[in-house]
Short mmCIF file of C-alpha atoms and ligand atoms in Angstrom, two decimals:
data_model
loop_
_atom_site.label_atom_id
_atom_site.label_comp_id
_atom_site.label_asym_id
_atom_site.label_seq_id
_atom_site.Cartn_x
_atom_site.Cartn_y
_atom_site.Cartn_z
CA UNK A 286 0.00 0.00 0.00
CA UNK A 287 1.20 3.52 -0.78
CA UNK A 288 0.24 6.38 1.53
CA UNK A 289 0.98 10.00 0.59
CA UNK A 290 0.67 12.64 3.30
CA UNK A 291 0.44 16.31 2.30
CA UNK A 292 1.70 18.36 5.23
CA UNK A 293 3.47 21.56 6.24
CA UNK A 294 5.67 19.49 8.58
CA UNK A 295 7.05 16.54 6.59
CA UNK A 296 9.98 15.99 8.97
CA UNK A 297 7.59 15.11 11.81
CA UNK A 298 7.06 11.81 10.01
CA UNK A 299 10.75 10.82 10.09
CA UNK A 300 10.36 9.63 13.67
CA UNK A 301 7.09 7.90 12.87
CA UNK A 302 8.65 5.93 9.98
CA UNK A 303 11.11 4.43 12.49
CA UNK A 304 8.36 2.72 14.49
CA UNK A 305 8.83 -1.03 14.24
CA UNK A 306 5.58 -2.02 12.53
CA UNK A 307 5.73 0.95 10.17
CA UNK A 308 9.34 0.16 9.23
CA UNK A 309 8.36 -3.50 8.75
CA UNK A 310 5.46 -2.60 6.44
CA UNK A 311 7.75 -0.33 4.43
CA UNK A 312 10.43 -3.04 4.20
CA UNK A 313 7.71 -5.40 2.93
CA UNK A 314 6.87 -3.07 0.03
CA UNK A 315 4.50 -0.43 1.37
CA UNK A 316 5.38 3.26 1.34
CA UNK A 317 4.70 6.34 3.43
CA UNK A 318 5.67 9.50 1.54
CA UNK A 319 5.31 13.09 2.63
CA UNK A 320 4.77 16.02 0.32
CA UNK A 321 5.68 19.45 1.68
CA UNK A 322 2.73 21.68 0.80
CA UNK A 323 4.81 24.81 1.27
CA UNK A 324 7.40 23.69 -1.29
CA UNK A 325 4.72 23.98 -3.98
CA UNK A 326 3.11 27.29 -3.10
CA UNK A 327 2.84 29.71 -6.05
CA UNK A 328 2.77 32.61 -3.57
CA UNK A 329 5.72 34.70 -2.47
CA UNK A 330 7.32 34.22 0.90
CA UNK A 331 6.15 30.61 1.18
CA UNK A 332 2.62 31.68 2.05
CA UNK A 333 0.12 28.80 2.29
CA UNK A 334 -2.78 30.21 4.29
CA UNK A 335 -4.87 33.34 4.59
CA UNK A 336 -7.46 35.02 6.79
CA UNK A 337 -11.03 33.74 6.51
CA UNK A 338 -13.57 35.62 4.39
CA UNK A 339 -16.28 36.99 6.63
CA UNK A 340 -13.83 37.52 9.44
CA UNK A 341 -12.95 35.45 12.46
CA UNK A 342 -9.87 34.09 14.12
CA UNK A 343 -7.18 31.91 12.62
CA UNK A 344 -5.88 31.14 9.20
CA UNK A 345 -7.24 28.93 6.44
CA UNK A 346 -5.21 26.73 4.07
CA UNK A 347 -5.61 28.14 0.55
CA UNK A 348 -7.24 26.17 -2.28
CA UNK A 349 -4.75 27.43 -4.91
CA UNK A 350 -1.82 26.23 -2.78
CA UNK A 351 -3.33 22.76 -2.29
CA UNK A 352 -4.16 22.61 -6.01
CA UNK A 353 -0.52 23.40 -6.85
CA UNK A 354 0.85 20.79 -4.43
CA UNK A 355 -1.48 18.01 -5.63
CA UNK A 356 -1.01 18.90 -9.31
CA UNK A 357 2.79 18.99 -9.04
CA UNK A 358 2.96 15.67 -7.22
CA UNK A 359 0.47 13.64 -9.27
CA UNK A 360 0.74 15.51 -12.60
CA UNK A 361 -3.01 15.38 -12.97
CA UNK A 362 -5.79 17.85 -12.16
CA UNK A 363 -6.71 17.08 -8.54
CA UNK A 364 -10.38 17.27 -9.54
CA UNK A 365 -9.72 14.08 -11.51
CA UNK A 366 -7.35 12.55 -8.97
CA UNK A 367 -10.13 11.60 -6.59
CA UNK A 368 -11.64 9.31 -9.22
CA UNK A 369 -8.53 7.12 -8.98
CA UNK A 370 -7.72 7.14 -5.29
CA UNK A 371 -9.19 8.14 -1.95
CA UNK A 372 -8.11 11.66 -1.06
CA UNK A 373 -8.90 12.26 2.59
CA UNK A 374 -9.02 15.64 4.34
CA UNK A 375 -8.14 15.34 8.03
CA UNK A 376 -10.50 17.54 9.98
CA UNK A 377 -12.06 17.42 13.47
CA UNK A 378 -15.58 17.32 11.98
CA UNK A 379 -14.92 14.39 9.62
CA UNK A 380 -16.11 10.77 9.60
CA UNK A 381 -15.02 9.20 12.88
CA UNK A 382 -12.03 6.92 12.45
CA UNK A 383 -12.61 3.46 13.89
CA UNK A 384 -11.49 -0.12 13.26
CA UNK A 385 -13.95 -0.57 10.40
CA UNK A 386 -12.67 2.59 8.70
CA UNK A 387 -9.09 1.37 9.24
CA UNK A 388 -9.93 -1.98 7.61
CA UNK A 389 -11.50 -0.16 4.68
CA UNK A 390 -8.36 1.92 4.12
CA UNK A 391 -6.03 -1.07 4.55
CA UNK A 392 -7.78 -2.63 1.51
CA UNK A 393 -6.81 0.30 -0.74
CA UNK A 394 -3.79 0.18 -3.00
CA UNK A 395 -3.06 3.87 -2.41
CA UNK A 396 -4.49 6.75 -0.41
CA UNK A 397 -3.73 10.45 0.10
CA UNK A 398 -4.06 12.25 3.44
CA UNK A 399 -4.28 16.05 3.54
CA UNK A 400 -3.24 17.69 6.81
CA UNK A 401 -4.84 21.01 7.60
CA UNK A 402 -3.37 23.51 10.03
CA UNK A 403 -4.71 26.53 11.80
CA UNK A 404 -8.48 26.85 11.29
CA UNK A 405 -8.43 24.19 8.58
CA UNK A 406 -9.03 24.02 4.83
CA UNK A 407 -10.72 26.34 2.41
CA UNK A 408 -13.93 24.35 1.91
CA UNK A 409 -13.30 24.12 -1.84
CA UNK A 410 -10.35 21.82 -1.11
CA UNK A 411 -12.72 19.38 0.56
CA UNK A 412 -15.51 19.82 -2.01
CA UNK A 413 -13.40 19.59 -5.17
CA UNK A 414 -10.30 17.54 -4.38
CA UNK A 415 -11.33 15.09 -1.65
CA UNK A 416 -13.37 11.91 -1.52
CA UNK A 417 -14.07 12.25 2.21
CA UNK A 418 -13.15 13.86 5.54
CA UNK A 419 -11.77 11.96 8.54
CA UNK A 420 -11.59 12.80 12.24
CA UNK A 421 -9.85 10.75 14.92
CA UNK A 422 -12.14 12.00 17.68
CA UNK A 423 -14.34 14.78 18.86
CA UNK A 424 -11.66 17.20 20.02
CA UNK A 425 -9.60 19.74 18.13
CA UNK A 426 -5.91 19.29 17.38
CA UNK A 427 -3.72 22.14 16.15
CA UNK A 428 -3.25 20.29 12.88
CA UNK A 429 -3.89 17.06 11.01
CA UNK A 430 -0.37 15.63 11.37
CA UNK A 431 -0.92 13.67 14.58
CA UNK A 432 -4.23 12.43 13.19
CA UNK A 433 -2.41 11.29 10.02
CA UNK A 434 0.04 9.33 12.17
CA UNK A 435 -2.84 7.73 14.08
CA UNK A 436 -4.43 6.68 10.79
CA UNK A 437 -1.12 5.39 9.36
CA UNK A 438 -0.39 3.47 12.58
CA UNK A 439 -3.78 1.76 12.65
CA UNK A 440 -3.74 1.01 8.91
CA UNK A 441 -0.10 0.01 8.42
CA UNK A 442 -0.09 -2.52 11.25
CA UNK A 443 -2.69 -4.44 9.23
CA UNK A 444 -0.42 -4.69 6.20
CA UNK A 445 1.50 -7.86 5.36
CA UNK A 446 4.75 -8.13 7.30
CA UNK A 447 4.01 -5.26 9.71
CA UNK A 448 3.64 -7.31 12.87
CA UNK A 449 6.26 -9.78 13.94
CA UNK A 450 3.80 -12.46 14.94
CA UNK A 451 1.62 -13.12 11.89
CA UNK A 452 -1.66 -13.70 13.74
CA UNK A 453 -1.30 -11.09 16.45
CA UNK A 454 -3.78 -8.85 14.61
CA UNK A 455 -6.38 -11.60 14.20
CA UNK A 456 -7.86 -11.89 17.67
CA UNK A 457 -7.50 -8.38 19.00
CA UNK A 458 -9.84 -5.58 19.99
CA UNK A 459 -12.66 -4.94 17.51
CA UNK A 460 -11.61 -7.82 15.23
CA UNK A 461 -14.08 -10.16 13.54
CA UNK A 462 -12.72 -13.01 15.69
CA UNK A 463 -14.07 -11.17 18.74
CA UNK A 464 -17.27 -10.18 16.95
CA UNK A 465 -16.22 -6.54 16.97
CA UNK A 466 -15.82 -6.40 20.75
CA UNK A 467 -12.79 -5.05 22.61
CA UNK A 468 -10.07 -7.48 23.54
CA UNK A 469 -10.15 -9.64 26.67
CA UNK A 470 -7.65 -8.94 29.49
CA UNK A 471 -4.18 -10.46 29.37
CA UNK A 472 -1.88 -11.63 32.15
CA UNK A 473 1.71 -12.83 32.24
CA UNK A 474 4.26 -13.90 34.86
CA UNK A 475 4.43 -13.59 37.81
CA UNK A 476 1.22 -15.47 38.69
CA UNK A 477 1.28 -13.81 42.12
CA UNK A 478 2.34 -10.23 42.64
CA UNK A 479 1.74 -8.28 45.85
CA UNK A 480 -1.08 -10.71 46.48
CA UNK A 481 -2.74 -9.95 43.14
CA UNK A 482 -3.64 -13.18 41.37
CA UNK A 483 -4.13 -14.21 37.80
CA UNK A 484 -7.61 -15.69 37.12
CA UNK A 485 -7.46 -19.46 37.84
CA UNK A 486 -8.98 -20.42 34.52
CA UNK A 487 -5.96 -19.04 32.62
CA UNK A 488 -3.63 -21.31 34.61
CA UNK A 489 -5.92 -24.32 34.25
CA UNK A 490 -4.77 -25.50 30.82
CA UNK A 491 -8.43 -26.05 29.76
CA UNK A 492 -8.42 -24.47 26.32
CA UNK A 493 -12.19 -24.52 25.83
CA UNK A 494 -12.82 -22.94 29.24
CA UNK A 495 -10.16 -20.31 28.53
CA UNK A 496 -11.76 -19.52 25.18
CA UNK A 497 -15.20 -19.13 26.80
CA UNK A 498 -13.82 -16.96 29.61
CA UNK A 499 -12.10 -14.70 27.11
CA UNK A 500 -15.19 -14.30 24.95
CA UNK A 501 -17.25 -13.47 28.06
CA UNK A 502 -14.69 -10.89 29.24
CA UNK A 503 -14.57 -9.35 25.80
CA UNK A 504 -18.39 -9.10 25.66
CA UNK A 505 -18.41 -7.54 29.14
CA UNK A 506 -15.95 -4.87 28.03
CA UNK A 507 -18.12 -4.20 25.00
CA UNK A 508 -20.95 -3.14 27.31
CA UNK A 509 -18.63 -0.81 29.19
CA UNK A 510 -17.12 0.62 26.01
CA UNK A 511 -20.66 1.39 24.83
CA UNK A 512 -21.15 3.93 27.58
CA UNK A 513 -21.69 2.51 31.03
CA UNK A 514 -18.21 3.37 32.16
CA UNK A 515 -17.07 1.06 34.91
CA UNK A 516 -14.71 3.00 37.12
CA UNK A 517 -11.44 1.12 37.04
CA UNK A 518 -9.84 1.70 40.41
CA UNK A 519 -6.75 -0.14 39.25
CA UNK A 520 -7.04 -2.59 42.12
CA UNK A 521 -8.32 -6.12 42.56
CA UNK A 522 -11.11 -6.92 45.01
CA UNK A 523 -8.70 -7.57 47.84
CA UNK A 524 -6.56 -4.55 47.12
CA UNK A 525 -9.32 -1.96 47.71
CA UNK A 526 -8.95 0.62 50.48
CL1 6GU B 1335 -8.18 14.77 11.64
N1 6GU B 1335 -7.59 17.16 12.64
C1 6GU B 1335 -7.60 18.09 13.61
N2 6GU B 1335 -7.03 19.27 13.39
N3 6GU B 1335 -8.16 17.89 14.79
C2 6GU B 1335 -8.71 16.69 14.99
C3 6GU B 1335 -8.74 15.68 14.03
C4 6GU B 1335 -8.16 15.95 12.84
N4 6GU B 1335 -9.37 14.61 14.53
C5 6GU B 1335 -9.71 14.96 15.77
N5 6GU B 1335 -9.32 16.20 16.04
#
């Protein structure tokens, strides 16, 4: 899979590319390229944004600058580009990014992510050049770059060769194997620590009982994730007070 990120801060992604599963995916043939929006601006002084029509705070990324960057990189009118690949504007009001959305993107051969800064994009960028808008949550970040990394992290770990252990992505939170529920709890050595025990069933060696326990735990977490937040005091029954 090839991911292109259009950003004002391409060097932020140098660190991200070094993350193990990202580096693995790249070594296995995927790519994560950054295009510096500012390098393509037709305006003097490297200008990329401007004040909003109608007034108000902040700056808005200009449509002519984004047009120039997309045109220079793909050598095609960006109005046509979106017929060949998903071009995604990262914005706090976009479609909420979740595991299903990540699976959808992981199926694509190539995608383009546009990072806004300041108050965001001139709306014509979204209307004319993009196939969709994406948000990683209902809060506002100063720019789309961290959101782009979140998307790349969630998508790239699904690509062939990204994870060391081939089936570690199969039975994890929100996977089909768990019927879309969050993952069950894990424990490892030591079996006793400060009097805190590991559930007996996990030490029992009864695979069918372990499987049933895990499915039940996963389903229980699903209920909590859906809204009834169980306050996790971080202590076992005995450890309270
Ligand atoms: Cl994609 N961008 C910005 N600027 N803020 C966000 C976001 C994206 N998703 C959540 N908050």
